[in-house]
Amino acid sequence: MKTLYFGGQKSGKSLLAERKALSLSGNQKPYYIATYDNSYGDEEMAQRIAKHKSQRQEQFVSLEEPKALAKHLHANHTYLIDCMSMWILNTLNSSEEEIVKEIEALAQSEANIVFVLNDVSSGVIPLDALSRQYVDRSGIVGQKLAQLCDEVFEVKLGLEVKLK
């Protein structure tokens, strides 16, 4: 089972995705793949990460992986990837073909995967090239995930709406 939760910042998508991963995992502890590259020295992000860690407590096995996600997957296990938006940032120097290939490898895995993605596509076109590249890449990744996932949920105000 592949599931995508997408929504704006602080929409509640991570909490709902955690619940989904726990429900899919059965007796096994699911894996939480955290994609944030902690090399930026961003104190505010460190606080966000700490909040996520306390939220999930010891219910998950945590893995930190900023780029090569598929190499961590094993059949018949459950994974929560939080979040694909950070993964997009970490892979901006990769080609579109490389990132699509990684997403397809994830989708072909015999594992349950719950993806989390920020919806950044509802704003205006950014002024700078790097921001435009990020927003464009996010749209490409979102479309590919929605195509490959069994379920897709949009999250607003802590509420999920099933689109697929």
Coordinates of C-alpha atoms in Angstrom, one line a residue:
M1 CA 0.0 0.0 0.0
K2 CA 1.3 3.4 -1.0
T3 CA -0.4 6.5 0.5
L4 CA 0.2 10.2 0.0
Y5 CA -0.8 12.9 2.5
F6 CA -0.3 16.5 1.1
G7 CA -1.3 19.9 2.4
G8 CA 0.0 23.2 3.6
Q9 CA 2.4 23.8 6.5
K10 CA 0.9 22.9 9.9
S11 CA -2.2 21.3 8.2
G12 CA -1.9 18.2 10.3
K13 CA -0.6 15.9 7.5
S14 CA 2.3 14.4 9.5
L15 CA 0.1 13.3 12.4
L16 CA -2.4 11.7 10.1
A17 CA 0.4 10.1 8.1
E18 CA 1.8 8.7 11.4
R19 CA -1.5 7.2 12.3
K20 CA -1.8 5.6 8.8
A21 CA 1.7 4.1 9.0
L22 CA 0.9 2.7 12.5
S23 CA -2.3 1.1 11.2
L24 CA -0.5 -0.5 8.2
S25 CA 2.4 -1.9 10.2
G26 CA 0.6 -4.6 12.1
N27 CA 2.8 -6.1 14.9
Q28 CA 6.0 -4.6 13.5
K29 CA 7.2 -1.2 14.4
P30 CA 7.1 1.1 11.3
Y31 CA 10.2 3.0 10.1
Y32 CA 10.2 6.8 10.0
I33 CA 12.5 8.1 7.3
A34 CA 13.3 11.7 8.2
T35 CA 14.6 13.6 5.1
Y36 CA 15.7 16.8 6.7
D37 CA 19.4 17.6 6.0
N38 CA 20.5 18.9 9.4
S39 CA 23.7 20.5 8.1
Y40 CA 22.1 23.9 7.7
G41 CA 22.3 24.8 11.4
D42 CA 18.8 26.1 11.5
E43 CA 17.6 26.4 15.1
E44 CA 13.9 26.8 14.3
M45 CA 14.0 23.7 12.2
A46 CA 15.7 21.8 15.0
Q47 CA 12.8 22.8 17.2
R48 CA 10.3 21.5 14.6
I49 CA 12.2 18.2 14.4
A50 CA 12.2 17.9 18.2
K51 CA 8.4 18.4 18.2
H52 CA 8.0 15.7 15.5
K53 CA 10.2 13.3 17.5
S54 CA 8.2 13.8 20.7
Q55 CA 5.0 13.4 18.8
R56 CA 5.9 10.0 17.5
Q57 CA 7.7 9.0 20.7
E58 CA 9.0 5.4 20.5
Q59 CA 6.4 4.1 18.1
F60 CA 8.7 4.2 15.1
V61 CA 12.3 3.2 14.2
S62 CA 13.8 6.4 13.0
L63 CA 16.2 6.7 10.0
E64 CA 17.7 9.9 8.8
E65 CA 18.2 10.0 5.0
P66 CA 18.2 13.2 3.0
K67 CA 18.5 11.7 -0.6
A68 CA 18.7 7.9 -1.3
L69 CA 15.3 6.8 0.1
A70 CA 14.8 3.5 -1.8
K71 CA 18.0 1.9 -0.4
H72 CA 16.4 1.7 3.0
L73 CA 13.3 -0.2 2.0
H74 CA 12.6 -3.9 2.7
A75 CA 9.6 -5.9 1.6
N76 CA 6.8 -6.4 4.0
H77 CA 7.7 -3.4 6.2
T78 CA 6.0 -0.1 6.7
Y79 CA 7.7 3.3 6.1
L80 CA 6.7 6.9 6.7
I81 CA 8.7 9.3 4.6
D82 CA 8.5 12.8 6.2
C83 CA 8.8 14.7 4.2
M84 CA 9.1 14.6 0.4
S85 CA 9.3 18.4 0.4
M86 CA 12.7 18.3 2.2
W87 CA 13.8 15.5 -0.1
I88 CA 13.0 17.7 -3.1
L89 CA 15.1 20.5 -1.6
N90 CA 18.0 18.0 -1.0
T91 CA 17.8 16.8 -4.6
L92 CA 17.5 20.0 -6.5
N93 CA 20.9 19.4 -8.1
S94 CA 19.6 16.1 -9.4
S95 CA 17.9 15.9 -12.8
E96 CA 14.2 15.4 -13.1
E97 CA 14.8 12.0 -14.6
E98 CA 16.8 11.0 -11.5
I99 CA 14.2 12.0 -9.0
V100 CA 11.4 10.3 -11.0
K101 CA 13.5 7.2 -11.1
E102 CA 13.9 7.3 -7.3
I103 CA 10.1 7.8 -6.9
E104 CA 9.4 4.9 -9.2
A105 CA 11.8 2.7 -7.2
L106 CA 9.9 3.6 -4.1
A107 CA 6.6 2.7 -5.7
Q108 CA 7.8 -0.6 -6.9
S109 CA 8.9 -1.7 -3.5
E110 CA 6.9 -4.4 -1.8
A111 CA 6.8 -2.2 1.3
N112 CA 3.9 -0.1 2.7
I113 CA 4.9 3.6 2.3
V114 CA 3.2 6.7 3.6
F115 CA 4.5 9.9 1.9
V116 CA 4.1 13.4 3.3
L117 CA 4.3 16.4 0.9
N118 CA 3.8 20.1 1.4
D119 CA 1.4 21.7 -1.0
V120 CA 3.3 24.8 -2.3
S121 CA 1.5 25.1 -5.6
S122 CA -1.3 27.5 -4.7
G123 CA 0.8 30.7 -4.5
V124 CA 2.1 33.1 -7.0
I125 CA 5.0 32.2 -9.3
P126 CA 8.2 33.0 -7.3
L127 CA 10.5 35.8 -8.4
D128 CA 13.8 33.9 -8.2
A129 CA 14.9 31.0 -10.3
L130 CA 15.7 28.7 -7.4
S131 CA 12.3 29.1 -5.8
R132 CA 10.6 28.5 -9.2
Q133 CA 12.7 25.3 -9.6
Y134 CA 11.6 24.1 -6.2
V135 CA 7.9 24.8 -6.8
D136 CA 8.0 23.2 -10.2
R137 CA 9.8 20.2 -8.8
S138 CA 7.3 19.9 -6.0
G139 CA 4.5 19.8 -8.6
I140 CA 6.2 17.1 -10.6
V141 CA 6.9 15.0 -7.6
G142 CA 3.3 15.5 -6.3
Q143 CA 1.8 14.4 -9.6
K144 CA 4.0 11.4 -9.9
L145 CA 3.3 10.3 -6.3
A146 CA -0.5 10.8 -6.8
Q147 CA -0.3 8.7 -9.9
L148 CA 1.6 5.9 -8.2
C149 CA -0.1 5.8 -4.8
D150 CA -3.1 3.7 -4.0
E151 CA -4.5 6.4 -1.8
V152 CA -4.1 10.2 -1.8
F153 CA -5.4 12.5 1.0
E154 CA -5.4 16.3 1.0
V155 CA -5.2 17.7 4.5
K156 CA -6.5 21.0 5.7
L157 CA -7.0 22.1 9.3
G158 CA -6.3 18.6 10.5
L159 CA -9.0 17.1 8.4
E160 CA -8.3 14.7 5.5
V161 CA -10.2 14.5 2.3
K162 CA -9.6 11.3 0.2
L163 CA -9.0 12.2 -3.4
K164 CA -8.0 8.7 -4.5

